[in-house]
Coordinates of C-alpha atoms and ligand atoms in Angstrom, one line a residue:
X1 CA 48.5 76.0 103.8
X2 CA 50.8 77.5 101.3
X3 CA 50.8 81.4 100.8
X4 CA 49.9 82.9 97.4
X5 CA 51.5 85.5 96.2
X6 CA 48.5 87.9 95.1
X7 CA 50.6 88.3 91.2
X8 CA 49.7 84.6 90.7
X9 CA 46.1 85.1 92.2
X10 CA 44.9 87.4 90.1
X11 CA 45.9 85.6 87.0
X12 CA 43.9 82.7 88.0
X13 CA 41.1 81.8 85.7
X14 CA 39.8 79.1 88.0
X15 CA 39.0 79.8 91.8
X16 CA 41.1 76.8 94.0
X17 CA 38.4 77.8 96.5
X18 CA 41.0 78.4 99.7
X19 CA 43.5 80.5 99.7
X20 CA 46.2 82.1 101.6
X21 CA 47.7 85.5 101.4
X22 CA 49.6 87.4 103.3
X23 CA 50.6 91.5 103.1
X24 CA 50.4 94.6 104.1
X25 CA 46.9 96.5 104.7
X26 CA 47.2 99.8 102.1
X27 CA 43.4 101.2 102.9
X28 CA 40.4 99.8 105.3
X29 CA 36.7 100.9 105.4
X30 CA 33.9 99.9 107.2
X31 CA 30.5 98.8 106.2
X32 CA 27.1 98.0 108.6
X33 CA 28.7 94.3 108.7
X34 CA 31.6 94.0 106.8
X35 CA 35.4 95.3 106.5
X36 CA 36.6 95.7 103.5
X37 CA 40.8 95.4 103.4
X38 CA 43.1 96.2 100.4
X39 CA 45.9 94.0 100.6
X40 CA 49.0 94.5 98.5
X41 CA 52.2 92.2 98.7
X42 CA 54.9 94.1 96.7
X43 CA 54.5 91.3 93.9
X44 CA 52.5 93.7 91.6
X45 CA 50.7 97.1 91.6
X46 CA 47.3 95.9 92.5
X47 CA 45.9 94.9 95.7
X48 CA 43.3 92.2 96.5
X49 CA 40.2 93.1 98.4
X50 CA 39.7 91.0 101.6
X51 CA 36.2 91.2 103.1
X52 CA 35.9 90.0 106.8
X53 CA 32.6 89.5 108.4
X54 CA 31.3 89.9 112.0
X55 CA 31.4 86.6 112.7
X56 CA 35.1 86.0 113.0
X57 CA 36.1 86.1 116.6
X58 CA 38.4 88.9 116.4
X59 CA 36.1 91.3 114.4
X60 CA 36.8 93.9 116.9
X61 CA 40.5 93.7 116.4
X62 CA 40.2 94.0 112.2
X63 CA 38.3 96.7 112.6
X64 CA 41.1 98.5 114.0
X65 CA 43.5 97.7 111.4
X66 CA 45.4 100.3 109.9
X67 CA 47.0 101.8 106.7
X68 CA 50.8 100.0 106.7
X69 CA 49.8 96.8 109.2
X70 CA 50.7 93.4 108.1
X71 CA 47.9 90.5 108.1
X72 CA 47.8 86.8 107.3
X73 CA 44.7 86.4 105.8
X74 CA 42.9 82.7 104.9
X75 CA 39.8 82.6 103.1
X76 CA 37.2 81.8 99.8
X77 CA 38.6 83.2 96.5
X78 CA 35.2 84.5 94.9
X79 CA 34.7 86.6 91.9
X80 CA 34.6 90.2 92.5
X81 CA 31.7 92.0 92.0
X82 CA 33.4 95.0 92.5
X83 CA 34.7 97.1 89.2
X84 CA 38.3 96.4 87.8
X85 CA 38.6 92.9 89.7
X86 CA 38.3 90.1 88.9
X87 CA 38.9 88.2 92.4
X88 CA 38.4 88.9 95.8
X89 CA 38.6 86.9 99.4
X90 CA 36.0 86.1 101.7
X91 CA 38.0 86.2 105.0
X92 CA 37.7 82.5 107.7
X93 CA 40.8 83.7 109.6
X94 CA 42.5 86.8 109.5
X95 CA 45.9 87.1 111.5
X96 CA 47.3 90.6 112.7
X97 CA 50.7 89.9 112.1
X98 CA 51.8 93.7 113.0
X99 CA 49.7 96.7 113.4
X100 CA 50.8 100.2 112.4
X101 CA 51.0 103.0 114.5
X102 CA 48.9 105.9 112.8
X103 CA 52.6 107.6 112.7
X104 CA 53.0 105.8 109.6
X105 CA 54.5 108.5 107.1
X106 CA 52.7 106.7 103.9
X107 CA 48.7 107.3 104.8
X108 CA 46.4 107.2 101.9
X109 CA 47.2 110.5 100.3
X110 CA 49.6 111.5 97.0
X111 CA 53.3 112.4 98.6
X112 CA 55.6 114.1 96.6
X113 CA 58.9 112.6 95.1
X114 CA 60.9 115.0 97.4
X115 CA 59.0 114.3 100.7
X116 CA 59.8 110.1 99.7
X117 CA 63.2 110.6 99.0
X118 CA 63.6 111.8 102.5
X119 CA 62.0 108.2 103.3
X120 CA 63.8 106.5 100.7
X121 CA 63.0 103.1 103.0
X122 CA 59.5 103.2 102.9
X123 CA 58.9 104.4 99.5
X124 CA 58.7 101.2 97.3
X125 CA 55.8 100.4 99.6
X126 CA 53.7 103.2 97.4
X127 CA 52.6 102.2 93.8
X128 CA 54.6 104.5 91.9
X129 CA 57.9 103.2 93.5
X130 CA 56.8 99.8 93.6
X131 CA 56.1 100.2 90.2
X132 CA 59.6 101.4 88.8
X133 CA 61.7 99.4 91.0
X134 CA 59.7 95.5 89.7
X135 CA 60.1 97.5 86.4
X136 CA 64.2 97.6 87.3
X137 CA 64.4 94.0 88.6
X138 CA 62.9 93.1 85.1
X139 CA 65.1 94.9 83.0
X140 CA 68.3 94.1 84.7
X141 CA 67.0 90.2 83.5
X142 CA 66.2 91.6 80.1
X143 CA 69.6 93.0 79.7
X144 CA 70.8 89.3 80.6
X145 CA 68.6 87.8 78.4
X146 CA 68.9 89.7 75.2
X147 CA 73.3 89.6 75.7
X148 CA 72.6 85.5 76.5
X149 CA 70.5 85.2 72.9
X150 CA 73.3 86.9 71.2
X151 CA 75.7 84.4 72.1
X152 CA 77.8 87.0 74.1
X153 CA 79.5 86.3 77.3
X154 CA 78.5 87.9 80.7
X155 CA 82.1 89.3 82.4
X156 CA 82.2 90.6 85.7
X157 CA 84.8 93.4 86.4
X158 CA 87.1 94.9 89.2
X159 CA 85.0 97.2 91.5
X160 CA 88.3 98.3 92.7
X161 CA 90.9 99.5 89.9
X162 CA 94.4 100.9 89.6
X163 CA 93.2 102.5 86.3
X164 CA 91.4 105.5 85.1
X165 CA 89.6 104.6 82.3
X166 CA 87.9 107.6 81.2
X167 CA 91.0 109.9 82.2
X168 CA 88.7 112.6 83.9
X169 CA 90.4 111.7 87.6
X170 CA 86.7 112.1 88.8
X171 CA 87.3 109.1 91.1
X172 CA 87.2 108.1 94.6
X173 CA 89.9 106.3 96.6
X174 CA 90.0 103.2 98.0
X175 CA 92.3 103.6 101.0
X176 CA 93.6 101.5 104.1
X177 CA 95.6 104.1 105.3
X178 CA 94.3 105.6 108.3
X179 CA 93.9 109.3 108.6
X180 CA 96.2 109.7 111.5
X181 CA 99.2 107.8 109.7
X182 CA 98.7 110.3 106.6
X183 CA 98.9 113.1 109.0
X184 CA 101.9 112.0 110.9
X185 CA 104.6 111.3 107.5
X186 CA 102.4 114.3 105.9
X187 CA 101.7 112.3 102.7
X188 CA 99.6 109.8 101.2
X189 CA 101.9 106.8 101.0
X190 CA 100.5 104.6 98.4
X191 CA 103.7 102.4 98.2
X192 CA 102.1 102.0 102.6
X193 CA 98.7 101.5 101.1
X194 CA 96.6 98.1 100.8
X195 CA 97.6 97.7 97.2
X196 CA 100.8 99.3 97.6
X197 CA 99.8 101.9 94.5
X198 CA 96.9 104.5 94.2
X199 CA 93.7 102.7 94.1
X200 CA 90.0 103.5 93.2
X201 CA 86.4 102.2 92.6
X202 CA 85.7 102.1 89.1
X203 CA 84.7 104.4 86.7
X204 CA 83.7 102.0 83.6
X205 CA 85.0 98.0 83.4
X206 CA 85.9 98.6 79.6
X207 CA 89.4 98.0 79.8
X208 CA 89.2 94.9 81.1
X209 CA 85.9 93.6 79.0
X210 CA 88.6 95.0 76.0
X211 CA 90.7 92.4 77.3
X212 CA 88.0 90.0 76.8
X213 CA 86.4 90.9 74.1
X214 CA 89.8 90.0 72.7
X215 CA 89.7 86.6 73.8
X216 CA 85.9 85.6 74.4
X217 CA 84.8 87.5 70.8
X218 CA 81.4 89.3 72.2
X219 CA 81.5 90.4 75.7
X220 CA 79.6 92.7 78.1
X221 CA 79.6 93.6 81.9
X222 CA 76.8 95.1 83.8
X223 CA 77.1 96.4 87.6
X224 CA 78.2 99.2 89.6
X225 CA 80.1 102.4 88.6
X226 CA 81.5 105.0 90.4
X227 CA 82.1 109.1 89.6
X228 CA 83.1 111.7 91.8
X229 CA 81.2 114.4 89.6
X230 CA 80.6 117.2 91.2
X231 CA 77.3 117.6 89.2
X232 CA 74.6 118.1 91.6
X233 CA 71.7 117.2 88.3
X234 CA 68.5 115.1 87.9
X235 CA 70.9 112.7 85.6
X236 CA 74.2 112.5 87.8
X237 CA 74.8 110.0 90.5
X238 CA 78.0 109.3 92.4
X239 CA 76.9 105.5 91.9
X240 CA 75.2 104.1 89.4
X241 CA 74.7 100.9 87.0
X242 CA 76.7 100.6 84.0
X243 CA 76.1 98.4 81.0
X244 CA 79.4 97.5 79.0
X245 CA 79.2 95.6 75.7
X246 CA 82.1 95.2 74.0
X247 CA 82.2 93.3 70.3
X248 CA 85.7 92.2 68.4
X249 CA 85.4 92.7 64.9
X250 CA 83.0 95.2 65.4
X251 CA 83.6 99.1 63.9
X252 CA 81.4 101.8 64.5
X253 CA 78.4 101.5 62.0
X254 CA 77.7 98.1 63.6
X255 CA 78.6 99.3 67.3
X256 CA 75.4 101.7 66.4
X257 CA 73.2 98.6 65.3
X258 CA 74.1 97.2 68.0
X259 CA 73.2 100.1 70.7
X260 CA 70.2 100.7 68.4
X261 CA 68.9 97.4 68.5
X262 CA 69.0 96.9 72.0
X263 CA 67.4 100.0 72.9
X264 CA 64.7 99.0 71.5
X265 CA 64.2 95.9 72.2
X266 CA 64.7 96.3 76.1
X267 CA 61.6 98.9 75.3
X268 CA 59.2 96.5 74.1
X269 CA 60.4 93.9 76.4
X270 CA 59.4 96.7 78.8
X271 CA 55.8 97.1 77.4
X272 CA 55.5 93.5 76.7
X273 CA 56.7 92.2 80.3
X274 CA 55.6 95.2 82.8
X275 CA 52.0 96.0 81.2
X276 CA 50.7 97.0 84.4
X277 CA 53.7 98.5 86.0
X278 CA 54.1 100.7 82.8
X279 CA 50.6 101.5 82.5
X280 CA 51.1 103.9 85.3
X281 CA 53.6 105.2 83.8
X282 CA 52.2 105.9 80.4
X283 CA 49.0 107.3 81.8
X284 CA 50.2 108.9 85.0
X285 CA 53.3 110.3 84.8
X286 CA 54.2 111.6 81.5
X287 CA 51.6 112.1 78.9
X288 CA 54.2 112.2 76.3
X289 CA 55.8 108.6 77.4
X290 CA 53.5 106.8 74.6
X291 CA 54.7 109.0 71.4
X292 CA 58.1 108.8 73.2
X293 CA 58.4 105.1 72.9
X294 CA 56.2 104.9 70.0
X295 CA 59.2 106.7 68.4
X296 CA 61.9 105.1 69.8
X297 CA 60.7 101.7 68.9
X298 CA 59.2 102.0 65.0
X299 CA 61.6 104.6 63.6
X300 CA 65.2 104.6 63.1
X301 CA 67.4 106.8 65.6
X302 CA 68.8 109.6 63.6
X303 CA 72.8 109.6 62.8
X304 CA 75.1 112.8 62.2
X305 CA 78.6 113.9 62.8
X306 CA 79.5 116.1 65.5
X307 CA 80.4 118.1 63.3
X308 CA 77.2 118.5 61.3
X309 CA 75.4 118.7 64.9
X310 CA 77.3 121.5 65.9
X311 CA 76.5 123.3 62.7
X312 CA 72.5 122.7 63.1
X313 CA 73.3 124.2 66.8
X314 CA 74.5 127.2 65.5
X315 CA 72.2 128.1 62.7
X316 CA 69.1 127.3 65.6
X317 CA 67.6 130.1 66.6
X318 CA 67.6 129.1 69.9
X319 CA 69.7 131.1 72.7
X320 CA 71.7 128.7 74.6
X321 CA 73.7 129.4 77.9
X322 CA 76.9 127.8 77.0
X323 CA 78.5 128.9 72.9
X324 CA 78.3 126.6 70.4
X325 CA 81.5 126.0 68.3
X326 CA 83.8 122.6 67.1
X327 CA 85.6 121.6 70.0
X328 CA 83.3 122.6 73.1
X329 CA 82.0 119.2 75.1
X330 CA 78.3 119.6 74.5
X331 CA 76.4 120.7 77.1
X332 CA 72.8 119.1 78.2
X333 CA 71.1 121.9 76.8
X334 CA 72.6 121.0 73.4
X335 CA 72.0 117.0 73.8
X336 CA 68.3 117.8 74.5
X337 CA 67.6 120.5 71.6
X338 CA 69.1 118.3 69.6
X339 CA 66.9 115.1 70.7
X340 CA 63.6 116.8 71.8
X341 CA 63.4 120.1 69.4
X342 CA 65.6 119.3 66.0
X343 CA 65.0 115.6 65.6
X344 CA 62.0 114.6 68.0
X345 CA 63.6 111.1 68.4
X346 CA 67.0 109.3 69.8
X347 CA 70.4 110.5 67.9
X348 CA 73.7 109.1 67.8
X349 CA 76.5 111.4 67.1
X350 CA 79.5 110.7 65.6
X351 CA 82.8 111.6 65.3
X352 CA 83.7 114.2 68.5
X353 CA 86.7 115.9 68.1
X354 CA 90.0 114.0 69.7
X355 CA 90.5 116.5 72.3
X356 CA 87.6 116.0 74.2
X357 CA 87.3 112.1 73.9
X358 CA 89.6 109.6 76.0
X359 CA 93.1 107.9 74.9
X360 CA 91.0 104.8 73.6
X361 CA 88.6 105.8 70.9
X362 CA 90.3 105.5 67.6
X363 CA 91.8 108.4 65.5
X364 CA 90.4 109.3 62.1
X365 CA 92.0 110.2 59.3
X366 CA 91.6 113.5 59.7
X367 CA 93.8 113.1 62.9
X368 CA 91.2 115.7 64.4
X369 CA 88.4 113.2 65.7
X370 CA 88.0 110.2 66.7
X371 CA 85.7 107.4 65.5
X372 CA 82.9 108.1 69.0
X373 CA 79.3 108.0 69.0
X374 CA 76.9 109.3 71.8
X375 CA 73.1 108.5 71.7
X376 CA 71.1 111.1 72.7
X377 CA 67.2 111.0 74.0
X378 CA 64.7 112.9 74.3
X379 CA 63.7 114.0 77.8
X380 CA 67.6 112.9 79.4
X381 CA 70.1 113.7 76.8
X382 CA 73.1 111.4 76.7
X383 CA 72.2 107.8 77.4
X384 CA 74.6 105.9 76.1
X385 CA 78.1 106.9 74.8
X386 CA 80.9 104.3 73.3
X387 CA 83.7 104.1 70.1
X388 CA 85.5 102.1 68.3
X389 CA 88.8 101.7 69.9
X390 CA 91.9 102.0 68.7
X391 CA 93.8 99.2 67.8
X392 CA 96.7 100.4 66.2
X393 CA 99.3 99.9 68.7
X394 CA 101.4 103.1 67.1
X395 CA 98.6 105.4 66.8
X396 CA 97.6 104.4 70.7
X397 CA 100.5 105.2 71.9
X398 CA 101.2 108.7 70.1
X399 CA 97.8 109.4 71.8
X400 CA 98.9 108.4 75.1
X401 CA 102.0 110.3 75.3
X402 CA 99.8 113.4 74.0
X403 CA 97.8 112.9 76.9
X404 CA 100.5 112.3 79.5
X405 CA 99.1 108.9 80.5
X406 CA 101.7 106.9 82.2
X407 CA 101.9 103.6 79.4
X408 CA 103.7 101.6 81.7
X409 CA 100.9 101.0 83.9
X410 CA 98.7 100.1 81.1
X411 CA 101.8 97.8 80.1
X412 CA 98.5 94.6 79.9
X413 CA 96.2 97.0 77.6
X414 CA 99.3 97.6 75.1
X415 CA 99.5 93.8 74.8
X416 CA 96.5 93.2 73.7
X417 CA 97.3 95.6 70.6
X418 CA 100.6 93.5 70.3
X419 CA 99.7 90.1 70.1
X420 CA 96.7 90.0 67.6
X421 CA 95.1 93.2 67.8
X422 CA 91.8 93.7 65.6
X423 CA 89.7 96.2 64.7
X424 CA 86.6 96.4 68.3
X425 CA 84.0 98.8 69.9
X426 CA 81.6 99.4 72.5
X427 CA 79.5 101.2 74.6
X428 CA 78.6 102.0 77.8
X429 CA 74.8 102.9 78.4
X430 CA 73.4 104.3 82.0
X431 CA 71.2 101.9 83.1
X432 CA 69.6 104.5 85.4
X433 CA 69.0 106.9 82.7
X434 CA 67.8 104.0 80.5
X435 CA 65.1 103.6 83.3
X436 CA 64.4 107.6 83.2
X437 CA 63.4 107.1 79.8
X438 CA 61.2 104.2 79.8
X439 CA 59.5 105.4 82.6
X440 CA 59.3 109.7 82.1
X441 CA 60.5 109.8 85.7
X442 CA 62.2 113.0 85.6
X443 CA 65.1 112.6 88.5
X444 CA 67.8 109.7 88.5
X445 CA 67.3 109.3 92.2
X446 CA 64.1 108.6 92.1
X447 CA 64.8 105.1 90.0
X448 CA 67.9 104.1 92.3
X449 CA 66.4 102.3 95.6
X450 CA 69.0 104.6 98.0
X451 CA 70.9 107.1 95.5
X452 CA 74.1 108.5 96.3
X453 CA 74.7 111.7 95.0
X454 CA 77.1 115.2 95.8
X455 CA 76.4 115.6 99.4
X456 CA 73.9 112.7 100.3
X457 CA 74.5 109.4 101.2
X458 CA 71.7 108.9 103.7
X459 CA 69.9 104.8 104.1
Ligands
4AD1 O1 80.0 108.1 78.3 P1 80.7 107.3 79.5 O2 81.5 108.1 80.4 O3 81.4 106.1 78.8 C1 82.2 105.2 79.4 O4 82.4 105.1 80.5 C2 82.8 104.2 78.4 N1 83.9 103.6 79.0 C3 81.7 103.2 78.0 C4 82.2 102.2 77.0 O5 82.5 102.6 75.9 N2 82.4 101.0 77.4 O6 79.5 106.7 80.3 C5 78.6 105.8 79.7 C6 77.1 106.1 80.1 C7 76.7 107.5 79.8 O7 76.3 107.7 78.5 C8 75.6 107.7 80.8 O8 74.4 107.1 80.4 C9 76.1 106.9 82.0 O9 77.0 106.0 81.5 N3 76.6 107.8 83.0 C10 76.0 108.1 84.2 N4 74.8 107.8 84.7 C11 74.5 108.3 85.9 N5 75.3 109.1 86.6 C12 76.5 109.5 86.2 N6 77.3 110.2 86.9 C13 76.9 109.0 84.9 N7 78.1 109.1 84.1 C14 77.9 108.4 83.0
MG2 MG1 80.0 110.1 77.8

């Protein structure tokens, strides 16, 4: 007999009479002549009661199933008489396919997100983690879905890069060289190395899906990223997923349309595709999750300058840690005042000054910032950040020289402002922090199945 996996089961409106499921035992009780199991099969949050009767022959052995045991279970689907079911199964056979030690770390009993991190392998066996990590297989398709609508095309880029991108040098090697042969000549020969030049993991695929966007129109990637921050913060992780849109003949107005529009809709898809998985969310873990997407779905995101921002910051009466003035690199503090207290509801801001922004983002006419925008949320502060680039091939390279960037390595990104250069943005948004906010959970590695963060790369 085929299994079913319990998801489909309980959407059934029609009982097929037989069924099979099988999955792991989350609670057992007994009654006078019957035990009563709650399966669960990591295909959705709820679990399907299983009663088994004295009469099957190994009775005595299901009674001493426990919390985190595995069973193969064959029997009657039956409506439920029990409250918030609508099915359960009336056992014939019930197989112990593994029985678990009463060590088990996840008995029936509320564990705190720091003791499951230390059991990052067992945790999306509990609701809560179950819950967030279907909700991040789901939005990973959205993401796909919503670029594939639009007519853009899906691009993967290098993991491993001779480029900095962002120019912070926050990056970690990628090295052949062996320790002892770096100690012996007393350098780091890269000309020795793999690639025969300094090499890294990447730190955003822009560049290249520049390259692209150039040639394909409407591009985006979407995978791994890699920063050697040394910020040890609930938002900060030495690998994370990045999505990259990147849009030709795009300027800045539309490049917030376009971060705007798919904030939202990846929201409702959210709400509209997760209902259960969300519901837990909504009612469990952070009471102000319903407003919060409320907002971020039926109002328009607020828009400002930096300049403007930092003005609002200074007139606030609030004390912050870190001075506000033009030219600082806004802190998270600022981001979240701005966000949570001043405008209750996602902002972009516009316009940073040059000197904290990277070679790429185009130069205004004031030659003092550059055309960048940053949308910041409540609860996280910056989730997404991007520009318009600049594709003046004189302007591009003024900026490069100011920032001592060596142009002839980026020889292939010059060309493309040679040879038919137009006017292109993007953005880059966090898809860990995207997750953060749909689901109020507070701390990035608790929506990463085995973070990596400052000092911890354990699983
Ligand atoms: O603002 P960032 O550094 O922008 C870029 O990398 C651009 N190249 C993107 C582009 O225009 N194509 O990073 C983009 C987003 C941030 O807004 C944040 O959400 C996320 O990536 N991010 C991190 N998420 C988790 N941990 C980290 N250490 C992160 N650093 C950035
Ligand atoms: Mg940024």
């Amino acid at each position: 007999m085929k299994r079913t996996k319990i998801h489909v089961l309980r959407q059934l409106e029609n009982s097929p009479g037989q069924v099979l499921v099988k999955g792991w035992v989350r609670t057992r009780r007994d009654s006078k002549e019957f035990s009563f199991m709650e399966i669960n099969d990591g295909s959705c949050l709820k679990n399907i009661q299983v009663i088994a009767g004295q009469d099957l022959e190994n009775y005595v052995q299901i009674q001493a199933v426990s919390t985190g045991s595995a069973v193969s279970v064959e029997g009657l689907l039956v409506a439920s008489p029990g409250k918030g079911q609508k099915w359960e199964i009336q056992a014939q056979r019930v197989e112990i396919i593994n029985l678990a030690p009463d060590s088990y770390p996840l008995q029936k009993k509320r564990h705190s997100d720091e003791f499951l991190r230390t059991i990052a392998h067992l945790r999306p066996r509990t609701n809560k983690y179950g819950a967030i990590f279907r909700i991040r297989s789901e939005m990973a398709f959205a993401i796909h879905q919503f670029y594939n609508k639009k007519g853009f095309r899906y691009l993967t880029t290098p993991v491993i890069t001779g480029s900095d991108c962002e120019g912070a040098g926050e990056m970690f090697r990628v090295t052949s060289l062996s320790p002892e042969a770096v100690k012996k000549s007393g350098i780091m020969d890269f000309k020795a190395d793999f690639f025969g030049q300094e090499s890294n993991l990447t730190v955003s695929g822009q560049l290249s899906a520049e390259m692209f966007a150039m040639a394909l129109g409407d591009v985006y990637t979407f995978g791994p990223t890699f920063r050697a921050e040394n910020s040890n913060t609930s938002r900060h992780a030495a690998e994370f997923w990045m999505l990259e849109p990147e849009m030709a003949f795009c300027d800045l107005q539309q490049n917030m349309d376009q971060a705007e529009e798919l904030v939202k809709a990846l929201s409702v898809h959210a709400l509209e595709n997760c209902e259960e998985d969300m519901d837990l969310f909504l009612q469990f873990v952070d009471k102000s999750l319903p407003d919060r997407l409320n907002t971020i779905i039926h109002q328009p995101f607020a828009r400002l300058s930096y300049t403007d921002a930092i003005e609002i910051l200074q007139t606030s009466k609030k004390e912050f840690e870190f001075k506000v003035g033009f030219g600082i690199d806004l802190q998270s503090e600022h981001e979240r005042f701005l966000a949570e207290d001043y405008f209750k509801k996602p902002v972009f801001l516009t316009d940073y000054p040059k000197t904290i922004k990277p070679f790429y983002m185009r130069v205004n006419e004031d030659d003092k910032t550059v055309a960048a925008m940053d949308l910041l949320v409540p609860g996280i502060g910056e989730l997404i950040g991007g520009s318009q680039r600049e594709e003046r091939l004189d302007v591009l390279e003024k900026r490069m020289d100011e920032m001592n960037l060596p142009k002839e390595s980026y020889w292939w990104y010059l060309d493309s402002r040679r040879f038919g250069s137009v006017p292109h943005s993007g953005f880059g948004m966090g898809f860990e922090r995207f997750l953060m906010l749909i689901s109020g959970i507070k701390n990035i590695r608790d929506v990463i199945p085995f973070p990596r963060t400052v000092g911890s790369i354990d699983f």
